Short mmCIF file of C-alpha atoms and ligand atoms in Angstrom, two decimals:
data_model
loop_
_atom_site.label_atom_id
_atom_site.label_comp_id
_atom_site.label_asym_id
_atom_site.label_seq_id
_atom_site.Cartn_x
_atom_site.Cartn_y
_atom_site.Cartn_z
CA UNK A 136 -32.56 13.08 3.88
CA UNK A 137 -30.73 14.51 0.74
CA UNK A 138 -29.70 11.96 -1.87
CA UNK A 139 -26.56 10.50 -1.81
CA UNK A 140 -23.58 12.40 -3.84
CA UNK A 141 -22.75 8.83 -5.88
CA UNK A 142 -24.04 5.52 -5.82
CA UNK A 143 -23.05 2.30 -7.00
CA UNK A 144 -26.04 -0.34 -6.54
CA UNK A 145 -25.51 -4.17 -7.86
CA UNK A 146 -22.94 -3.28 -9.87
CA UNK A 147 -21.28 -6.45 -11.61
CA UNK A 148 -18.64 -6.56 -13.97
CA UNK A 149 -17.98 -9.49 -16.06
CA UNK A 150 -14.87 -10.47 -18.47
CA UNK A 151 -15.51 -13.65 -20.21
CA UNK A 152 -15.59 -16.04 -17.28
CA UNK A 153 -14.16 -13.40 -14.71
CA UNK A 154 -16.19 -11.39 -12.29
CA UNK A 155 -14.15 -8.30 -11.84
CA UNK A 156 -16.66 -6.78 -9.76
CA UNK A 157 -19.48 -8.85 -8.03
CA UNK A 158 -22.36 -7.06 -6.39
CA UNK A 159 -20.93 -4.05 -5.62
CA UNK A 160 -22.63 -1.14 -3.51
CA UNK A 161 -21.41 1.70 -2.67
CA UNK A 162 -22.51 5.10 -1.41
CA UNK A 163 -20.64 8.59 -1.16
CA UNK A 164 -22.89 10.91 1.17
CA UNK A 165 -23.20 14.34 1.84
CA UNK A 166 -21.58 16.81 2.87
CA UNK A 167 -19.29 16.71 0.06
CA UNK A 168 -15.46 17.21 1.08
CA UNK A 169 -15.36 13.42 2.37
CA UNK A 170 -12.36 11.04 1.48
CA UNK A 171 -13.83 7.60 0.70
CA UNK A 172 -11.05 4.90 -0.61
CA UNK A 173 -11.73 1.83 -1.61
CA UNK A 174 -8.42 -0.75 -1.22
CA UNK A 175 -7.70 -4.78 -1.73
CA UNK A 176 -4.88 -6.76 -3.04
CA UNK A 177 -4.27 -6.30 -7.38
CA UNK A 178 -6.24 -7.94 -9.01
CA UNK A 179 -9.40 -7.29 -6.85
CA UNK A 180 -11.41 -5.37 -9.43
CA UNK A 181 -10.83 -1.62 -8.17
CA UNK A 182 -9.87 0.40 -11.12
CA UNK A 183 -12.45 -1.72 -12.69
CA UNK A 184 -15.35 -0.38 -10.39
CA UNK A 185 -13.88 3.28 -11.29
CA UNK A 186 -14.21 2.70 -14.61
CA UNK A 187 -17.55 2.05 -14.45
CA UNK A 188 -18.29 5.19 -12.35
CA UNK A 189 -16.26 7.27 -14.38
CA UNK A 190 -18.38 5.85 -17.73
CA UNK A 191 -15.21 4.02 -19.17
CA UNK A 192 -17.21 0.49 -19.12
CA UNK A 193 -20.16 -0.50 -18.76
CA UNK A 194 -21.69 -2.89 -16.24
CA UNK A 195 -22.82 -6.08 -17.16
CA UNK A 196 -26.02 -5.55 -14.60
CA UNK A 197 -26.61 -2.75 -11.63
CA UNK A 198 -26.71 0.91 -11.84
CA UNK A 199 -24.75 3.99 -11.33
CA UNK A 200 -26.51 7.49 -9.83
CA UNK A 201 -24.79 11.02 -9.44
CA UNK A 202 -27.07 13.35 -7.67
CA UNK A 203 -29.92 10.72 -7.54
CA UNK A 204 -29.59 10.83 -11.39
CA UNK A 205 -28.82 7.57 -13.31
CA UNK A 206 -25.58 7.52 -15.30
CA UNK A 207 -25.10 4.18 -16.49
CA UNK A 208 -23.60 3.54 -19.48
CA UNK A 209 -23.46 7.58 -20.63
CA UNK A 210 -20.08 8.44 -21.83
CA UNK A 211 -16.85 10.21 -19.61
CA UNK A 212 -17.18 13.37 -20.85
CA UNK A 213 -21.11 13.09 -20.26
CA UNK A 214 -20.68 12.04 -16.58
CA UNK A 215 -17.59 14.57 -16.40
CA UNK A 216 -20.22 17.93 -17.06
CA UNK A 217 -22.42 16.04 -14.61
CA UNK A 218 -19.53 16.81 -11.76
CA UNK A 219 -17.80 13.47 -11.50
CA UNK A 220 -14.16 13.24 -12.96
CA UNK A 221 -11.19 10.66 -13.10
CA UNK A 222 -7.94 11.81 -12.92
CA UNK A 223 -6.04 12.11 -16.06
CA UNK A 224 -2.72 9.45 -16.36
CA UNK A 225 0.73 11.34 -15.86
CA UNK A 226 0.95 9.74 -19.64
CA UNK A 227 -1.33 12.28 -20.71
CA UNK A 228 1.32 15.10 -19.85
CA UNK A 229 2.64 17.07 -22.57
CA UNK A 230 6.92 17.41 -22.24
CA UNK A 231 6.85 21.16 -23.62
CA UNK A 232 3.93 22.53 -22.36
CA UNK A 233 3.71 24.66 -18.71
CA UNK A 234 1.92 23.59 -15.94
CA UNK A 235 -0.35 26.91 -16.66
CA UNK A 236 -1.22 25.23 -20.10
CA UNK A 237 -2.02 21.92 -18.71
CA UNK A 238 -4.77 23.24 -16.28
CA UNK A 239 -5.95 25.96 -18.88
CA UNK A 240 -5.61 22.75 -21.89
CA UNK A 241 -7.56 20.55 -19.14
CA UNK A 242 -10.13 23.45 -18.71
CA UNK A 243 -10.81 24.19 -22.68
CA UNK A 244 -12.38 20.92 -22.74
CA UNK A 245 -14.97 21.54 -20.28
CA UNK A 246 -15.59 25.23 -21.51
CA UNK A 247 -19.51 26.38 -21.30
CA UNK A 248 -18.83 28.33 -25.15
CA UNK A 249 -19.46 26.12 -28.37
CA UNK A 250 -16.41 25.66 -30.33
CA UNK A 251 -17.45 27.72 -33.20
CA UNK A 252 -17.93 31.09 -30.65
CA UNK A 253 -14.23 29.61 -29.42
CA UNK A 254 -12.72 29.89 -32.91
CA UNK A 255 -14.15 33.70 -33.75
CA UNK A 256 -13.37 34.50 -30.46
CA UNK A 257 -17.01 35.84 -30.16
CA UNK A 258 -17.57 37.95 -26.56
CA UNK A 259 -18.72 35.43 -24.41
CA UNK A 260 -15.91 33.12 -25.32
CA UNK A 261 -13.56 35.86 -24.36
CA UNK A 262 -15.53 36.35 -21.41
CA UNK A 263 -14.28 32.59 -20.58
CA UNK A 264 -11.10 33.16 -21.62
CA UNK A 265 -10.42 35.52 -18.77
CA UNK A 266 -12.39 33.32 -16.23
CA UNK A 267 -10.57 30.34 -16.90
CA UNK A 268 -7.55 31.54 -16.75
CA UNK A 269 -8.52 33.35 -13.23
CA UNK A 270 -9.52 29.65 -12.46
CA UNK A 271 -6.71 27.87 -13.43
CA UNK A 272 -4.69 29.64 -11.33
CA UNK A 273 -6.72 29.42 -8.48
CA UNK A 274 -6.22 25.68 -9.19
CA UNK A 275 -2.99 25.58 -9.19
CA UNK A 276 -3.14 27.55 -5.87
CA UNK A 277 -4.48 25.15 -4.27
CA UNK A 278 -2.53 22.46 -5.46
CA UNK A 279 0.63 24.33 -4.52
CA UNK A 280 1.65 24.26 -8.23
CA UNK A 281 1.68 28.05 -8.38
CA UNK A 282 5.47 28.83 -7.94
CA UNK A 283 5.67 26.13 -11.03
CA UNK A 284 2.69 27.71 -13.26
CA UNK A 285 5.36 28.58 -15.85
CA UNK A 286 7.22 25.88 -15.69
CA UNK A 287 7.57 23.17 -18.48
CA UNK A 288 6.32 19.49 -17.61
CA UNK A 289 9.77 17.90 -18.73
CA UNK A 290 11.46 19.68 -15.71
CA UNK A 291 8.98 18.56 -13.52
CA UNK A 292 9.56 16.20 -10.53
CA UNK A 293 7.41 12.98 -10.43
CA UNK A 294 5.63 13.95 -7.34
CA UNK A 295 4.56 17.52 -9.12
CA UNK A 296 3.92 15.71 -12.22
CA UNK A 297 1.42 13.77 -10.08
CA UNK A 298 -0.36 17.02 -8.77
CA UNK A 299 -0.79 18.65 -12.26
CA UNK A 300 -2.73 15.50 -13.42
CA UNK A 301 -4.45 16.74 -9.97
CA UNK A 302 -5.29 19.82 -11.07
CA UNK A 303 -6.00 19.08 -14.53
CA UNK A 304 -9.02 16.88 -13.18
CA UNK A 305 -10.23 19.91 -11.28
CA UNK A 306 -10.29 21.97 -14.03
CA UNK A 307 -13.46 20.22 -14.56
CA UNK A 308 -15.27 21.68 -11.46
CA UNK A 309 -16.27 18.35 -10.49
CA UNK A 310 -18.22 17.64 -7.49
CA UNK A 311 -16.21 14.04 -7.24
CA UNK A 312 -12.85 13.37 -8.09
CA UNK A 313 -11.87 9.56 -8.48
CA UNK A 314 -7.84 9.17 -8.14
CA UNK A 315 -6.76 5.75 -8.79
CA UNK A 316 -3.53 5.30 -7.09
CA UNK A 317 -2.79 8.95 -6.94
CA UNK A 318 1.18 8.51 -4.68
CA UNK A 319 2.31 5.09 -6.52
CA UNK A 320 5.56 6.01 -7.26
CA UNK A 321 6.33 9.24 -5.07
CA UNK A 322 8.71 8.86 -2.13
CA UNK A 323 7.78 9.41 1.65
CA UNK A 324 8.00 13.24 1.50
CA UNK A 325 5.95 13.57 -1.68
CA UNK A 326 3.49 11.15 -0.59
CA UNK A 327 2.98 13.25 2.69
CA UNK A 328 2.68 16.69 0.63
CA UNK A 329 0.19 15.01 -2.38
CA UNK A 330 -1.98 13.34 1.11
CA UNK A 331 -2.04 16.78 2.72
CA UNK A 332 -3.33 18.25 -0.38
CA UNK A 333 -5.73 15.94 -1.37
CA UNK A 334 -7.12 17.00 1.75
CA UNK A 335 -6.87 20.35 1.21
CA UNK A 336 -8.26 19.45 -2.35
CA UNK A 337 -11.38 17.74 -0.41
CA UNK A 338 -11.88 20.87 2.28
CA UNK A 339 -12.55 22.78 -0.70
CA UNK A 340 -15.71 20.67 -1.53
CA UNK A 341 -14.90 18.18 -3.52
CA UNK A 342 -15.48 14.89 -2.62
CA UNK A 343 -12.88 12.38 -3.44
CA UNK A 344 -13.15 8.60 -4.47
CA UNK A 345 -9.47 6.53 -4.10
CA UNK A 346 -7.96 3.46 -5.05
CA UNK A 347 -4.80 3.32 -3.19
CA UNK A 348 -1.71 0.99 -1.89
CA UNK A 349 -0.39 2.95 0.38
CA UNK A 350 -1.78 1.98 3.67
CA UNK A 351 -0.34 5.18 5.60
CA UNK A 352 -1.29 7.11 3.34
CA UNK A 353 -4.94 5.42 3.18
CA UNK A 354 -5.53 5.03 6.76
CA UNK A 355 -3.95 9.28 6.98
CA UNK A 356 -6.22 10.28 4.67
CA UNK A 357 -9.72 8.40 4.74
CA UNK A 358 -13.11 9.17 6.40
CA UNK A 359 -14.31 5.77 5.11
CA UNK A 360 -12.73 2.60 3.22
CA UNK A 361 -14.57 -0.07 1.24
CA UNK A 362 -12.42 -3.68 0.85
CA UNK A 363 -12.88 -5.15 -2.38
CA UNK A 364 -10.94 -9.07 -2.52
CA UNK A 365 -11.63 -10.91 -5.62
CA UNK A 366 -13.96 -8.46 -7.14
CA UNK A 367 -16.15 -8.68 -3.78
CA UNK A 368 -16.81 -6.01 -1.32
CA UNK A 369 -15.50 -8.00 2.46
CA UNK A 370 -15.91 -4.70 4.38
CA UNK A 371 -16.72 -1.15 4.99
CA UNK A 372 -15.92 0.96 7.41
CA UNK A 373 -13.81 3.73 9.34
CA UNK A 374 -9.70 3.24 9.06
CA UNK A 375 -9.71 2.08 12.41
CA UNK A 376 -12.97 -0.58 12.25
CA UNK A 377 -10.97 -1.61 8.39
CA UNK A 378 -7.80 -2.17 10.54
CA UNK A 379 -9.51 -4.38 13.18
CA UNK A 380 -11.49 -6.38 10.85
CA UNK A 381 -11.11 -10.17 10.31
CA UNK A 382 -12.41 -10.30 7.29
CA UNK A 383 -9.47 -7.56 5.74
CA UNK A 384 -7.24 -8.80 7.78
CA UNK A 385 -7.22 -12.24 6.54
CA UNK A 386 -7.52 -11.11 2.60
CA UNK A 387 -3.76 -9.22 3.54
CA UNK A 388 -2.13 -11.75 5.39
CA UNK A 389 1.43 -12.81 3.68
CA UNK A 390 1.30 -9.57 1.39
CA UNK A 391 4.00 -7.83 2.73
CA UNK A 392 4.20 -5.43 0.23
CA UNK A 393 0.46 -4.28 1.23
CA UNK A 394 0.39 -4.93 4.92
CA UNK A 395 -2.35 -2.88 6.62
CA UNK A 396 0.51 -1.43 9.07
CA UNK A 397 -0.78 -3.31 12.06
N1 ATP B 222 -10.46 -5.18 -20.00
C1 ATP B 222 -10.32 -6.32 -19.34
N2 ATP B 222 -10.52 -7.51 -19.92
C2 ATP B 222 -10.40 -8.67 -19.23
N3 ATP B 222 -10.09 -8.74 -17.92
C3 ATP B 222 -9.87 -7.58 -17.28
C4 ATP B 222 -9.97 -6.32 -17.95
N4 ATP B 222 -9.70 -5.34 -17.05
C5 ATP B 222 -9.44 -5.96 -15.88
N5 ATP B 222 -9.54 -7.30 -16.01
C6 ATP B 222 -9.37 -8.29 -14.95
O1 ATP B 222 -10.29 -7.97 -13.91
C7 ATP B 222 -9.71 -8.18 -12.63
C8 ATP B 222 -9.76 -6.86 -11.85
O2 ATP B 222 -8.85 -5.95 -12.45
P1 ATP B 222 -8.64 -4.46 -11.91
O3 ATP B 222 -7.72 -3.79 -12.85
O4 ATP B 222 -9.97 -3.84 -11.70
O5 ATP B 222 -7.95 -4.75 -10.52
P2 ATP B 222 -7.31 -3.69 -9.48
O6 ATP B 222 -7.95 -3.97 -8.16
O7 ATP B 222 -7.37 -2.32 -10.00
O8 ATP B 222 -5.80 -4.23 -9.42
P3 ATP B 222 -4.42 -3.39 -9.20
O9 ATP B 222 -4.32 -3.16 -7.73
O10 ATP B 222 -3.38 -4.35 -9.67
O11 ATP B 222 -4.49 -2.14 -10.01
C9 ATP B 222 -8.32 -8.71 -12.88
O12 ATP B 222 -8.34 -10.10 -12.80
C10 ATP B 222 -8.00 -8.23 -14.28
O13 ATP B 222 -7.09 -9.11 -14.92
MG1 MG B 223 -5.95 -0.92 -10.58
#
């Protein structure tokens, strides 16, 4: 059997007296292109667990493998090269630059040439220069950004705002692609277009970690859910064993604005 894609074993989070995450495994398998979300009420220690993964804190105990290969405790941009990648905030958008720039901005900082070949524009640079700009439009492509390539991010809708950090996490190549709550904020209709492209996003061969509210959207989109409550995992499973089980069921009772849509 081929090792797992990523794995969280033991991992435990503490803040002070708080356990943000307690015990926490979790396993993304092959083939890559899966969907995997993992959901509970605020509070429950989610973006936490990603932050780990993504090498933005480190666990107080447990350990963290991409590939079979341990990355606990090495830096984002470390674990980034390695394949796995967290989304960039809308935040990070820049007003006057074009959704082209983003992806190709997003890309220079994963380019293979050292900066000094970069800066006298030395062959192979150029050599990236033309392939990275053949990839960020491919990336944009798929994203169905591409009629907006030119377009400046101040005159761009929330929903395709949302995307572009999409595709500026891409521009990484990474084999997993951790979205913490990727449609808060969108309406019905862009909800619907970001979850069918996420999928599309996934078919591709990326495999795609997410922390979400949106039940619909959840239950639409995943091939498995983990439930954390109070920094514990209560349950794993498909969207239809996660809507049946007790256990979840109980930690969402009286949250209306979270209900499971039972
Ligand atoms: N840097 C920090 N220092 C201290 N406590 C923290 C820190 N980050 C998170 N916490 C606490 O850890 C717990 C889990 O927080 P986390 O942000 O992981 O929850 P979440 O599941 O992402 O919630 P939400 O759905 O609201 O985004 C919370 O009680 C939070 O207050
Ligand atoms: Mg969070």
């Amino acid at each position: 059997m081929s090792a797992p894609i990523l794995e969280a074993r033991h991992v435990t989070k503490r803040f002070g007296g708080l356990m943000a995450n307690e015990d926490i495994n979790l396993t993304l398998t092959a083939p890559v292109g899966q969907v995997v979300s993992v959901i509970g009420p605020n509070g429950a220690g989610k973006s936490t667990l990603f932050k780990m993964l993504a090498g933005y804190l480190k666990p107080s105990s447990g350990q963290i493998l991409l590939h079979g290969q341990t990355i606990t405790g090495m830096s984002p941009h470390r674990i980034a090269r390695l394949g796995l990648v967290r989304t960039f905030q809308e935040t990070t958008v820049f007003p006057d630059l074009t959704a082209m720039e983003h992806v190709s901005l997003a890309h220079q900082l994963h380019r293979e040439a050292h900066d000094l070949e970069v800066i006298f524009g030395l062959p192979r640079a150029r050599g990236d220069e033309i392939r990275l700009s053949e990839s960020a439009r491919e990336i944009l492509e798929l994203m169905e950004l591409g009629a907006v390539a030119d377009t400046e991010a101040r005159h761009l809708p929330q929903g395709l705002l949302r995307l572009l950090g999409m595709a500026m996490g891409l521009a990484a190549r990474p084999q997993v692609l951790l979205l913490d709550e990727p449609y808060a904020g969108l309406n019905p209709d862009e909800t619907t277009r970001a979850v069918n492209i996420t999928r599309k996003v996934a078919a591709s061969g990326v495999s795609i970690l997410l922390v979400e509210h949106d039940m619909k959207a959840v239950m639409a989109i995943s091939d498995r859910i983990h439930v954390l409550y109070f920094g514990k995992k209560i349950a794993e499973g498909t969207p239809e064993e996660i809507r049946l089980d007790p256990a979840v069921i109980e930690a969402y009772l009286g949250k209306e604005d979270e209900e499971l849509g039972l």
